[in-house]
Amino acid sequence: MLSVLSTITSTHRENHVTTGATVWLTGLPSAGKTTIAHELAGRLRAEGHRVEVLDGDEIREFLSAGLGFSREDRHTNVRRIGFVAELLARNGVKALVPVIAPYTDSRDAVRAWHAKNGTTYLEVHVATPVEVCSVRDVKGLYARQAAGELTGLTGVDDPYEEPRTPDLRIESQHQTVGESAGSVHALLSERGLA
């Protein structure tokens, strides 16, 4: 009986990968960030990784309620998400973060926080052009902005500062979701994280 338990325990350990990392997917609204993150999460979980997807809308509802969309509030929101992601990653979780994070200084602050704590941080730019995003318009934001019902839409009437040197750049309009997730998975594999 003891040998059976020992075999089960060792098998469980082999299939449970505990190297954490934060993978931040930045890009315009409707670029495909969340869809790619969920596809990647499924692959990683199937391989035995502990994974959390920190969805920007959920974070705003539960962690950053009350924050608006000014530059200062967006910076605060990104730093809060970065703090949670680093905490998860430091504890062996792959934290997948499909959040716009429009400003370079905010993303740099999150990267610096990870570096200070010795936690792996990878930045993935989902570089889908605004013309493609506005057609996808998953949440109807572009239509609302065009109708004058919404202002401050990132990439339209509010700035989006593209990453200059991301760890990976994905042009999702030229790939399937599976191919995009595969590109991120390959990056994780190259870094010894998958």
Coordinates of N, CA, C and O in Angstrom, one line a residue:
M1 N 0.8 -1.2 0.0 CA 0.0 0.0 0.0 C 0.9 1.3 0.0 O 0.6 2.2 -0.7
L2 N 1.9 1.2 0.8 CA 2.8 2.4 0.9 C 3.5 2.7 -0.5 O 3.6 3.8 -0.9
S3 N 3.9 1.6 -1.2 CA 4.5 1.8 -2.5 C 3.5 2.5 -3.5 O 3.9 3.3 -4.4
V4 N 2.2 2.1 -3.4 CA 1.2 2.7 -4.3 C 1.1 4.2 -4.0 O 1.1 5.0 -4.9
L5 N 1.0 4.5 -2.7 CA 0.9 5.9 -2.3 C 2.2 6.7 -2.8 O 2.1 7.8 -3.2
S6 N 3.3 6.1 -2.6 CA 4.6 6.7 -3.0 C 4.6 7.0 -4.5 O 5.0 8.1 -5.0
T7 N 4.1 6.0 -5.3 CA 4.0 6.2 -6.8 C 3.0 7.3 -7.1 O 3.3 8.1 -8.0
I8 N 1.9 7.3 -6.5 CA 0.9 8.4 -6.8 C 1.5 9.7 -6.4 O 1.3 10.7 -7.2
T9 N 2.1 9.9 -5.3 CA 2.7 11.1 -4.9 C 3.8 11.6 -5.8 O 3.8 12.8 -6.2
S10 N 4.7 10.7 -6.2 CA 5.7 11.1 -7.1 C 5.2 11.5 -8.5 O 5.6 12.4 -9.1
T11 N 4.2 10.8 -9.0 CA 3.5 11.1 -10.2 C 2.9 12.4 -10.2 O 3.0 13.2 -11.1
H12 N 2.2 12.7 -9.1 CA 1.5 14.0 -8.9 C 2.6 15.1 -8.9 O 2.4 16.1 -9.6
R13 N 3.7 14.9 -8.3 CA 4.8 15.9 -8.2 C 5.3 16.2 -9.6 O 5.6 17.3 -10.0
E14 N 5.5 15.1 -10.4 CA 6.1 15.3 -11.7 C 5.2 16.0 -12.7 O 5.6 16.7 -13.5
N15 N 3.9 15.9 -12.5 CA 2.9 16.6 -13.3 C 2.5 18.0 -12.8 O 1.6 18.6 -13.4
H16 N 3.1 18.4 -11.7 CA 2.7 19.7 -11.1 C 3.9 20.6 -11.2 O 4.8 20.5 -10.4
V17 N 3.9 21.5 -12.2 CA 5.1 22.4 -12.4 C 4.9 23.6 -11.6 O 3.8 24.2 -11.6
T18 N 5.9 24.0 -10.8 CA 5.7 25.1 -9.9 C 6.6 26.4 -10.2 O 6.7 27.2 -9.3
T19 N 7.2 26.5 -11.4 CA 8.0 27.7 -11.7 C 7.0 28.7 -12.2 O 6.3 28.6 -13.2
G20 N 6.9 29.8 -11.4 CA 6.0 30.9 -11.7 C 6.6 31.9 -12.6 O 7.8 32.0 -12.8
A21 N 5.7 32.7 -13.2 CA 6.1 33.8 -14.1 C 4.9 34.7 -14.4 O 3.8 34.2 -14.3
T22 N 5.1 35.9 -14.7 CA 4.0 36.8 -15.1 C 4.2 37.0 -16.6 O 5.3 37.3 -17.1
V23 N 3.1 36.8 -17.4 CA 3.1 37.0 -18.8 C 2.1 38.1 -19.0 O 0.9 37.9 -18.9
W24 N 2.5 39.3 -19.3 CA 1.6 40.5 -19.5 C 1.4 40.7 -21.0 O 2.3 40.9 -21.8
L25 N 0.1 40.5 -21.4 CA -0.3 40.7 -22.8 C -0.9 42.1 -22.9 O -2.0 42.3 -22.4
T26 N -0.2 43.0 -23.5 CA -0.6 44.4 -23.7 C -1.0 44.6 -25.2 O -0.5 43.9 -26.1
G27 N -2.0 45.5 -25.4 CA -2.4 45.8 -26.7 C -3.7 46.5 -26.6 O -4.3 46.7 -25.5
L28 N -4.2 47.0 -27.8 CA -5.5 47.8 -27.8 C -6.7 46.9 -27.4 O -6.6 45.7 -27.4
P29 N -7.8 47.6 -27.1 CA -9.1 46.9 -26.9 C -9.4 46.0 -28.1 O -9.3 46.5 -29.2
S30 N -9.9 44.8 -27.9 CA -10.2 43.9 -28.9 C -9.1 43.4 -29.8 O -9.2 42.8 -30.8
A31 N -7.8 43.5 -29.2 CA -6.7 43.0 -29.9 C -6.6 41.5 -29.9 O -5.9 40.9 -30.7
G32 N -7.2 40.9 -28.9 CA -7.2 39.4 -28.7 C -6.4 39.0 -27.5 O -6.2 37.8 -27.3
K33 N -6.1 39.9 -26.6 CA -5.3 39.6 -25.4 C -5.9 38.5 -24.6 O -5.3 37.5 -24.2
T34 N -7.2 38.7 -24.2 CA -7.9 37.8 -23.3 C -8.1 36.4 -23.9 O -7.9 35.4 -23.3
T35 N -8.5 36.4 -25.2 CA -8.7 35.2 -25.9 C -7.4 34.3 -26.0 O -7.4 33.1 -25.7
I36 N -6.3 35.0 -26.3 CA -5.0 34.3 -26.3 C -4.7 33.8 -24.9 O -4.2 32.6 -24.8
A37 N -4.9 34.6 -23.9 CA -4.5 34.2 -22.5 C -5.3 33.0 -22.1 O -4.7 32.1 -21.5
H38 N -6.6 32.9 -22.4 CA -7.4 31.7 -22.0 C -7.0 30.5 -22.8 O -6.9 29.4 -22.2
E39 N -6.7 30.7 -24.1 CA -6.2 29.5 -24.8 C -4.8 29.0 -24.3 O -4.6 27.8 -24.1
L40 N -3.9 29.9 -23.9 CA -2.7 29.5 -23.3 C -2.9 28.9 -22.0 O -2.2 27.9 -21.6
A41 N -3.8 29.5 -21.2 CA -4.0 28.9 -19.9 C -4.4 27.4 -19.9 O -4.0 26.6 -19.2
G42 N -5.3 27.1 -20.9 CA -5.7 25.7 -21.1 C -4.6 24.8 -21.4 O -4.5 23.7 -20.8
R43 N -3.7 25.3 -22.3 CA -2.5 24.4 -22.6 C -1.6 24.2 -21.4 O -1.1 23.1 -21.2
L44 N -1.4 25.3 -20.7 CA -0.5 25.2 -19.5 C -1.1 24.3 -18.4 O -0.3 23.5 -17.8
R45 N -2.3 24.5 -18.2 CA -3.0 23.6 -17.2 C -2.9 22.1 -17.6 O -2.7 21.3 -16.7
A46 N -3.1 21.9 -18.8 CA -3.0 20.5 -19.3 C -1.6 19.9 -19.1 O -1.5 18.7 -19.0
E47 N -0.6 20.7 -19.0 CA 0.8 20.3 -18.8 C 1.1 20.2 -17.3 O 2.2 19.9 -17.0
G48 N 0.2 20.6 -16.5 CA 0.4 20.5 -15.0 C 0.8 21.8 -14.4 O 1.2 21.9 -13.2
H49 N 0.7 22.9 -15.1 CA 1.1 24.3 -14.5 C -0.1 24.8 -13.7 O -1.2 24.6 -14.0
R50 N 0.3 25.5 -12.7 CA -0.7 26.3 -11.9 C -0.8 27.7 -12.7 O 0.2 28.4 -12.9
V51 N -2.1 28.0 -13.1 CA -2.3 29.2 -13.9 C -3.4 30.1 -13.4 O -4.5 29.5 -13.0
E52 N -3.3 31.4 -13.4 CA -4.4 32.3 -13.2 C -4.4 33.3 -14.3 O -3.3 33.8 -14.7
V53 N -5.6 33.6 -14.8 CA -5.7 34.7 -15.8 C -6.3 35.9 -15.0 O -7.4 35.8 -14.4
L54 N -5.6 37.0 -15.0 CA -6.0 38.2 -14.3 C -6.7 39.1 -15.3 O -6.0 40.0 -15.9
D55 N -7.9 39.0 -15.5 CA -8.7 39.7 -16.5 C -8.9 41.2 -16.0 O -9.3 41.4 -14.9
G56 N -8.6 42.1 -16.9 CA -8.7 43.5 -16.6 C -10.0 44.0 -16.1 O -10.1 44.8 -15.2
D57 N -11.1 43.5 -16.8 CA -12.4 43.9 -16.4 C -12.8 43.4 -15.0 O -13.4 44.1 -14.1
E58 N -12.4 42.2 -14.6 CA -12.6 41.6 -13.3 C -11.8 42.4 -12.3 O -12.3 42.7 -11.2
I59 N -10.6 42.7 -12.6 CA -9.7 43.4 -11.6 C -10.3 44.8 -11.3 O -10.4 45.2 -10.2
R60 N -10.8 45.5 -12.4 CA -11.4 46.8 -12.2 C -12.7 46.7 -11.3 O -12.9 47.5 -10.5
E61 N -13.4 45.6 -11.4 CA -14.6 45.4 -10.6 C -14.3 45.1 -9.2 O -14.9 45.7 -8.2
F62 N -13.3 44.3 -8.9 CA -13.1 43.8 -7.6 C -11.9 44.4 -6.9 O -11.9 44.5 -5.6
L63 N -10.8 44.8 -7.6 CA -9.6 45.3 -6.9 C -9.5 46.8 -7.1 O -8.9 47.5 -6.3
S64 N -9.9 47.3 -8.2 CA -9.7 48.7 -8.6 C -11.0 49.5 -8.7 O -11.1 50.4 -9.5
A65 N -12.1 49.0 -8.0 CA -13.4 49.7 -8.1 C -13.2 51.1 -7.6 O -12.4 51.4 -6.7
G66 N -13.8 52.0 -8.3 CA -13.7 53.4 -7.9 C -12.6 54.2 -8.7 O -12.6 55.4 -8.7
L67 N -11.7 53.5 -9.4 CA -10.7 54.1 -10.2 C -11.4 54.5 -11.6 O -12.1 53.7 -12.1
G68 N -11.0 55.6 -12.1 CA -11.5 56.0 -13.4 C -10.5 55.7 -14.5 O -9.7 54.7 -14.3
F69 N -10.5 56.5 -15.5 CA -9.6 56.2 -16.7 C -8.6 57.3 -16.9 O -8.1 57.4 -18.0
S70 N -8.4 58.2 -15.9 CA -7.3 59.2 -16.1 C -6.0 58.5 -16.1 O -5.9 57.3 -15.8
R71 N -4.9 59.2 -16.6 CA -3.6 58.6 -16.6 C -3.2 58.1 -15.2 O -2.7 57.0 -15.1
E72 N -3.4 58.9 -14.2 CA -3.0 58.5 -12.9 C -3.8 57.2 -12.4 O -3.2 56.3 -11.8
D73 N -5.1 57.2 -12.7 CA -5.9 56.0 -12.3 C -5.5 54.8 -13.0 O -5.4 53.7 -12.5
R74 N -5.2 54.9 -14.3 CA -4.8 53.8 -15.1 C -3.4 53.3 -14.6 O -3.2 52.1 -14.5
H75 N -2.5 54.2 -14.2 CA -1.2 53.8 -13.7 C -1.4 53.0 -12.3 O -0.8 52.0 -12.1
T76 N -2.3 53.5 -11.5 CA -2.6 52.8 -10.2 C -3.1 51.5 -10.5 O -2.7 50.5 -9.8
N77 N -4.1 51.3 -11.4 CA -4.7 50.1 -11.7 C -3.6 49.1 -12.2 O -3.6 47.9 -11.8
V78 N -2.8 49.5 -13.1 CA -1.7 48.6 -13.7 C -0.8 48.2 -12.5 O -0.4 47.0 -12.5
R79 N -0.4 49.1 -11.7 CA 0.5 48.7 -10.6 C -0.1 47.7 -9.6 O 0.5 46.8 -9.1
R80 N -1.4 47.9 -9.4 CA -2.1 46.9 -8.5 C -2.1 45.6 -9.1 O -1.9 44.6 -8.5
I81 N -2.5 45.5 -10.4 CA -2.5 44.2 -11.1 C -1.1 43.6 -11.1 O -0.9 42.4 -10.9
G82 N -0.1 44.5 -11.3 CA 1.3 44.0 -11.3 C 1.7 43.4 -10.0 O 2.4 42.4 -9.9
F83 N 1.3 44.0 -8.9 CA 1.6 43.5 -7.6 C 1.0 42.1 -7.4 O 1.6 41.2 -6.9
V84 N -0.3 42.0 -7.7 CA -1.0 40.7 -7.6 C -0.3 39.6 -8.5 O -0.1 38.5 -8.0
A85 N 0.0 40.0 -9.7 CA 0.6 39.1 -10.6 C 2.0 38.6 -10.1 O 2.3 37.4 -10.1
E86 N 2.8 39.5 -9.6 CA 4.1 39.1 -9.0 C 3.9 38.2 -7.8 O 4.7 37.3 -7.7
L87 N 3.0 38.5 -7.0 CA 2.7 37.7 -5.8 C 2.4 36.3 -6.2 O 2.9 35.3 -5.7
L88 N 1.5 36.1 -7.2 CA 1.2 34.8 -7.7 C 2.4 34.1 -8.3 O 2.7 33.0 -8.0
A89 N 3.1 34.8 -9.2 CA 4.2 34.3 -9.9 C 5.3 33.8 -8.9 O 5.9 32.8 -9.1
R90 N 5.5 34.6 -7.9 CA 6.5 34.3 -6.9 C 6.2 33.0 -6.1 O 7.1 32.3 -5.6
N91 N 4.9 32.7 -6.1 CA 4.4 31.5 -5.5 C 4.1 30.4 -6.4 O 3.3 29.5 -6.1
G92 N 4.8 30.4 -7.6 CA 4.7 29.2 -8.5 C 3.6 29.2 -9.5 O 3.3 28.2 -10.1
V93 N 2.9 30.3 -9.6 CA 1.8 30.4 -10.6 C 2.2 31.1 -11.8 O 3.0 32.1 -11.8
K94 N 1.7 30.6 -13.0 CA 1.8 31.4 -14.2 C 0.7 32.4 -14.2 O -0.5 32.0 -14.3
A95 N 1.0 33.7 -14.0 CA 0.0 34.7 -14.0 C -0.1 35.3 -15.4 O 0.9 36.0 -15.9
L96 N -1.2 35.1 -16.1 CA -1.4 35.6 -17.4 C -2.3 36.9 -17.3 O -3.4 36.8 -16.7
V97 N -1.7 38.0 -17.8 CA -2.4 39.3 -17.6 C -2.7 40.0 -18.9 O -1.9 40.7 -19.5
P98 N -4.0 39.7 -19.4 CA -4.4 40.4 -20.6 C -5.0 41.8 -20.3 O -6.2 41.9 -20.3
V99 N -4.1 42.7 -20.1 CA -4.5 44.1 -19.7 C -3.9 45.1 -20.6 O -2.6 45.0 -20.8
I100 N -4.6 46.1 -21.1 CA -4.1 47.1 -22.0 C -2.8 47.7 -21.5 O -1.9 47.7 -22.3
A101 N -2.8 48.3 -20.3 CA -1.6 48.9 -19.8 C -1.1 49.9 -20.8 O 0.0 49.6 -21.3
P102 N -1.7 51.0 -21.1 CA -1.4 51.8 -22.3 C -0.1 52.6 -22.2 O 0.4 53.0 -23.2
Y103 N 0.4 52.8 -20.9 CA 1.6 53.7 -20.8 C 2.9 52.9 -20.5 O 2.9 52.0 -19.6
T104 N 3.9 53.3 -21.1 CA 5.2 52.7 -20.9 C 5.7 52.7 -19.5 O 6.2 51.7 -19.0
D105 N 5.5 53.9 -18.8 CA 6.0 54.0 -17.5 C 5.3 53.1 -16.5 O 5.9 52.5 -15.6
S106 N 4.0 52.8 -16.8 CA 3.3 51.8 -15.9 C 3.8 50.4 -16.1 O 4.1 49.7 -15.1
R107 N 4.0 50.0 -17.4 CA 4.6 48.7 -17.6 C 6.0 48.6 -17.1 O 6.4 47.5 -16.6
D108 N 6.8 49.6 -17.2 CA 8.1 49.6 -16.7 C 8.1 49.5 -15.2 O 9.0 48.8 -14.6
A109 N 7.2 50.1 -14.5 CA 7.1 50.0 -13.1 C 6.8 48.5 -12.7 O 7.4 48.0 -11.7
V110 N 5.9 47.9 -13.4 CA 5.6 46.5 -13.1 C 6.8 45.6 -13.4 O 7.1 44.7 -12.6
R111 N 7.5 45.8 -14.5 CA 8.7 45.0 -14.8 C 9.7 45.2 -13.7 O 10.4 44.3 -13.2
A112 N 9.9 46.5 -13.2 CA 10.9 46.8 -12.2 C 10.5 46.1 -10.8 O 11.4 45.6 -10.1
W113 N 9.2 46.0 -10.5 CA 8.8 45.4 -9.3 C 9.1 43.9 -9.4 O 9.6 43.3 -8.4
H114 N 8.9 43.3 -10.5 CA 9.2 41.9 -10.7 C 10.7 41.7 -10.6 O 11.2 40.7 -9.9
A115 N 11.5 42.5 -11.2 CA 13.0 42.4 -11.1 C 13.5 42.5 -9.7 O 14.3 41.8 -9.3
K116 N 12.9 43.5 -9.0 CA 13.3 43.7 -7.6 C 13.1 42.4 -6.7 O 13.9 42.1 -5.8
N117 N 12.1 41.7 -7.1 CA 11.7 40.5 -6.3 C 12.3 39.2 -7.0 O 12.0 38.1 -6.5
G118 N 13.0 39.3 -8.1 CA 13.6 38.2 -8.7 C 12.6 37.3 -9.4 O 12.8 36.1 -9.5
T119 N 11.5 37.9 -9.8 CA 10.4 37.1 -10.4 C 10.3 37.4 -11.9 O 10.5 38.5 -12.4
T120 N 10.2 36.3 -12.7 CA 10.2 36.4 -14.2 C 9.0 37.2 -14.7 O 7.8 36.9 -14.2
Y121 N 9.2 38.1 -15.5 CA 8.2 39.0 -16.2 C 8.4 39.0 -17.7 O 9.6 39.3 -18.1
L122 N 7.4 38.6 -18.4 CA 7.5 38.6 -19.9 C 6.4 39.5 -20.4 O 5.3 39.4 -20.1
E123 N 6.8 40.4 -21.3 CA 5.9 41.3 -21.9 C 5.6 40.9 -23.4 O 6.5 40.7 -24.2
V124 N 4.3 40.7 -23.7 CA 3.9 40.2 -25.0 C 3.0 41.4 -25.6 O 2.0 41.7 -25.0
H125 N 3.4 41.9 -26.7 CA 2.6 42.9 -27.3 C 1.7 42.3 -28.4 O 2.2 41.8 -29.4
V126 N 0.4 42.3 -28.1 CA -0.5 41.8 -29.1 C -0.8 43.0 -30.0 O -1.6 43.9 -29.7
A127 N 0.0 43.1 -31.1 CA 0.1 44.3 -31.9 C -1.0 44.3 -33.1 O -0.7 44.5 -34.2
T128 N -2.2 44.1 -32.7 CA -3.3 44.1 -33.7 C -3.6 45.6 -34.0 O -3.8 46.4 -33.1
P129 N -3.6 46.0 -35.3 CA -3.9 47.3 -35.7 C -5.3 47.8 -35.2 O -6.3 47.0 -35.2
V130 N -5.5 49.1 -35.0 CA -6.7 49.6 -34.5 C -7.8 49.4 -35.5 O -9.0 49.2 -35.1
E131 N -7.5 49.3 -36.8 CA -8.5 49.1 -37.8 C -9.1 47.7 -37.7 O -10.3 47.5 -37.9
V132 N -8.3 46.7 -37.3 CA -8.8 45.4 -37.1 C -9.6 45.3 -35.8 O -10.6 44.7 -35.7
C133 N -9.0 45.9 -34.8 CA -9.7 45.9 -33.4 C -11.1 46.5 -33.5 O -12.0 46.0 -32.9
S134 N -11.2 47.6 -34.3 CA -12.5 48.3 -34.4 C -13.5 47.5 -35.1 O -14.7 47.6 -34.9
V135 N -13.1 46.6 -36.0 CA -14.0 45.7 -36.7 C -14.4 44.5 -35.7 O -15.6 44.2 -35.6
R136 N -13.5 44.0 -35.0 CA -13.8 43.0 -34.0 C -14.7 43.5 -32.9 O -15.7 42.9 -32.6
D137 N -14.4 44.6 -32.3 CA -15.1 45.4 -31.4 C -15.9 44.5 -30.4 O -17.1 44.6 -30.3
V138 N -15.2 43.7 -29.7 CA -15.8 42.6 -28.8 C -16.8 43.2 -27.8 O -17.8 42.6 -27.6
K139 N -16.4 44.4 -27.3 CA -17.3 45.0 -26.2 C -18.1 46.2 -26.7 O -18.8 46.8 -25.9
G140 N -18.0 46.4 -28.0 CA -18.8 47.5 -28.5 C -18.2 48.9 -28.2 O -18.9 49.9 -28.4
L141 N -17.0 49.0 -27.8 CA -16.4 50.2 -27.4 C -16.1 51.1 -28.6 O -16.4 52.4 -28.5
Y142 N -15.7 50.6 -29.7 CA -15.4 51.4 -30.8 C -16.7 52.0 -31.4 O -16.7 53.2 -31.8
A143 N -17.7 51.2 -31.4 CA -19.0 51.7 -31.9 C -19.5 52.8 -31.0 O -20.0 53.9 -31.5
R144 N -19.4 52.7 -29.7 CA -19.8 53.7 -28.7 C -19.0 55.0 -28.9 O -19.5 56.1 -28.8
Q145 N -17.7 54.8 -29.1 CA -16.8 56.0 -29.3 C -17.2 56.7 -30.6 O -17.3 57.9 -30.6
A146 N -17.5 56.0 -31.7 CA -17.8 56.6 -32.9 C -19.2 57.3 -32.8 O -19.4 58.3 -33.5
A147 N -20.1 56.8 -32.0 CA -21.4 57.4 -31.8 C -21.3 58.6 -30.8 O -22.4 59.2 -30.6
G148 N -20.2 58.9 -30.3 CA -20.0 60.0 -29.3 C -20.5 59.7 -27.9 O -20.6 60.5 -27.1
E149 N -20.7 58.4 -27.6 CA -21.1 57.9 -26.3 C -20.0 57.6 -25.4 O -20.2 57.4 -24.2
L150 N -18.8 57.6 -25.9 CA -17.6 57.2 -25.1 C -16.4 58.0 -25.5 O -16.2 58.2 -26.7
T151 N -15.7 58.5 -24.5 CA -14.4 59.2 -24.8 C -13.3 58.5 -24.0 O -13.6 57.8 -23.1
G152 N -12.1 58.8 -24.4 CA -10.9 58.2 -23.7 C -10.7 56.7 -24.1 O -10.2 56.0 -23.3
L153 N -11.0 56.4 -25.3 CA -10.8 55.0 -25.8 C -9.3 54.9 -26.2 O -8.9 55.5 -27.1
T154 N -8.7 53.9 -25.6 CA -7.3 53.7 -25.8 C -7.0 53.4 -27.3 O -7.7 52.6 -27.9
G155 N -6.1 54.2 -27.9 CA -5.7 53.9 -29.3 C -6.5 54.7 -30.3 O -6.2 54.8 -31.4
V156 N -7.6 55.4 -29.8 CA -8.5 56.2 -30.6 C -8.3 57.7 -30.2 O -7.8 58.5 -30.9
D157 N -8.9 58.0 -29.0 CA -8.8 59.4 -28.5 C -8.1 59.4 -27.2 O -8.2 60.4 -26.5
D158 N -7.4 58.4 -26.9 CA -6.5 58.3 -25.7 C -5.3 57.5 -26.1 O -5.4 56.6 -26.9
P159 N -4.1 57.9 -25.6 CA -2.9 57.3 -26.2 C -2.7 55.8 -25.8 O -3.1 55.4 -24.8
Y160 N -2.0 55.1 -26.7 CA -1.4 53.8 -26.4 C 0.0 53.9 -26.8 O 0.3 54.1 -28.0
E161 N 0.9 53.7 -25.8 CA 2.3 53.7 -26.1 C 2.8 52.3 -26.4 O 2.9 51.5 -25.4
E162 N 3.1 52.0 -27.6 CA 3.5 50.6 -28.0 C 4.8 50.2 -27.3 O 5.7 51.1 -27.2
P163 N 4.9 49.0 -26.8 CA 6.2 48.6 -26.2 C 7.3 48.7 -27.3 O 7.1 48.2 -28.4
R164 N 8.5 49.2 -26.9 CA 9.6 49.3 -27.8 C 10.3 48.0 -28.0 O 10.8 47.6 -29.1
T165 N 10.5 47.3 -26.9 CA 11.2 46.0 -26.9 C 10.5 44.9 -26.1 O 11.0 44.5 -25.1
P166 N 9.3 44.5 -26.6 CA 8.6 43.4 -25.8 C 9.4 42.1 -26.0 O 10.2 42.0 -26.9
D167 N 9.1 41.2 -25.1 CA 9.7 39.9 -25.2 C 9.2 39.1 -26.5 O 9.9 38.2 -27.0
L168 N 8.0 39.5 -26.9 CA 7.3 38.8 -28.0 C 6.3 39.8 -28.6 O 5.6 40.5 -27.8
R169 N 6.2 39.9 -29.9 CA 5.2 40.7 -30.6 C 4.4 39.8 -31.4 O 4.9 39.0 -32.2
I170 N 3.1 39.8 -31.2 CA 2.1 39.0 -32.0 C 1.2 39.8 -32.8 O 0.6 40.8 -32.3
E171 N 1.1 39.5 -34.1 CA 0.1 40.2 -35.0 C -1.0 39.2 -35.2 O -1.1 38.4 -36.1
S172 N -2.0 39.3 -34.2 CA -3.1 38.3 -34.2 C -3.9 38.3 -35.4 O -4.6 37.3 -35.7
Q173 N -3.9 39.3 -36.2 CA -4.8 39.3 -37.4 C -4.2 38.4 -38.5 O -4.9 38.1 -39.4
H174 N -3.0 37.9 -38.3 CA -2.4 37.0 -39.3 C -2.2 35.6 -38.7 O -1.6 34.7 -39.4
Q175 N -2.8 35.3 -37.5 CA -2.7 34.0 -36.9 C -4.0 33.6 -36.3 O -4.9 34.4 -36.0
T176 N -4.2 32.3 -36.2 CA -5.3 31.8 -35.4 C -5.0 32.0 -33.9 O -3.9 32.3 -33.5
V177 N -6.1 31.9 -33.1 CA -5.9 32.0 -31.6 C -4.9 31.0 -31.2 O -4.0 31.2 -30.4
G178 N -5.0 29.7 -31.7 CA -4.1 28.7 -31.3 C -2.6 29.0 -31.7 O -1.7 28.7 -30.9
E179 N -2.4 29.6 -32.8 CA -1.1 29.9 -33.3 C -0.5 31.0 -32.4 O 0.7 31.0 -32.0
S180 N -1.3 32.0 -32.0 CA -0.9 33.1 -31.1 C -0.5 32.5 -29.8 O 0.6 32.9 -29.2
A181 N -1.4 31.7 -29.2 CA -1.1 31.1 -27.9 C 0.2 30.2 -28.0 O 1.0 30.2 -27.1
G182 N 0.3 29.5 -29.1 CA 1.5 28.7 -29.4 C 2.8 29.5 -29.4 O 3.8 29.1 -28.9
S183 N 2.7 30.7 -29.9 CA 3.9 31.6 -29.9 C 4.3 32.0 -28.5 O 5.5 32.0 -28.2
V184 N 3.3 32.3 -27.6 CA 3.6 32.6 -26.2 C 4.2 31.4 -25.5 O 5.1 31.4 -24.7
H185 N 3.5 30.2 -25.8 CA 4.0 29.0 -25.2 C 5.5 28.7 -25.6 O 6.3 28.3 -24.8
A186 N 5.8 28.9 -26.9 CA 7.2 28.7 -27.3 C 8.1 29.6 -26.6 O 9.2 29.2 -26.2
L187 N 7.7 30.9 -26.3 CA 8.5 31.8 -25.5 C 8.8 31.3 -24.1 O 9.9 31.3 -23.6
L188 N 7.7 30.8 -23.5 CA 7.9 30.2 -22.2 C 8.8 29.0 -22.2 O 9.6 28.9 -21.3
S189 N 8.7 28.2 -23.2 CA 9.5 27.0 -23.3 C 11.0 27.4 -23.5 O 11.9 26.9 -22.9
E190 N 11.2 28.4 -24.4 CA 12.6 29.0 -24.6 C 13.2 29.4 -23.2 O 14.4 29.3 -23.0
R191 N 12.4 30.0 -22.4 CA 12.9 30.5 -21.1 C 12.9 29.5 -20.0 O 13.1 29.8 -18.8
G192 N 12.6 28.2 -20.3 CA 12.5 27.1 -19.4 C 11.4 27.2 -18.4 O 11.4 26.7 -17.3
L193 N 10.2 27.8 -18.9 CA 9.1 28.0 -18.0 C 7.9 27.1 -18.4 O 6.8 27.2 -17.8
A194 N 8.0 26.3 -19.5 CA 6.9 25.5 -19.9 C 7.5 24.2 -20.5 O 8.7 24.1 -20.8

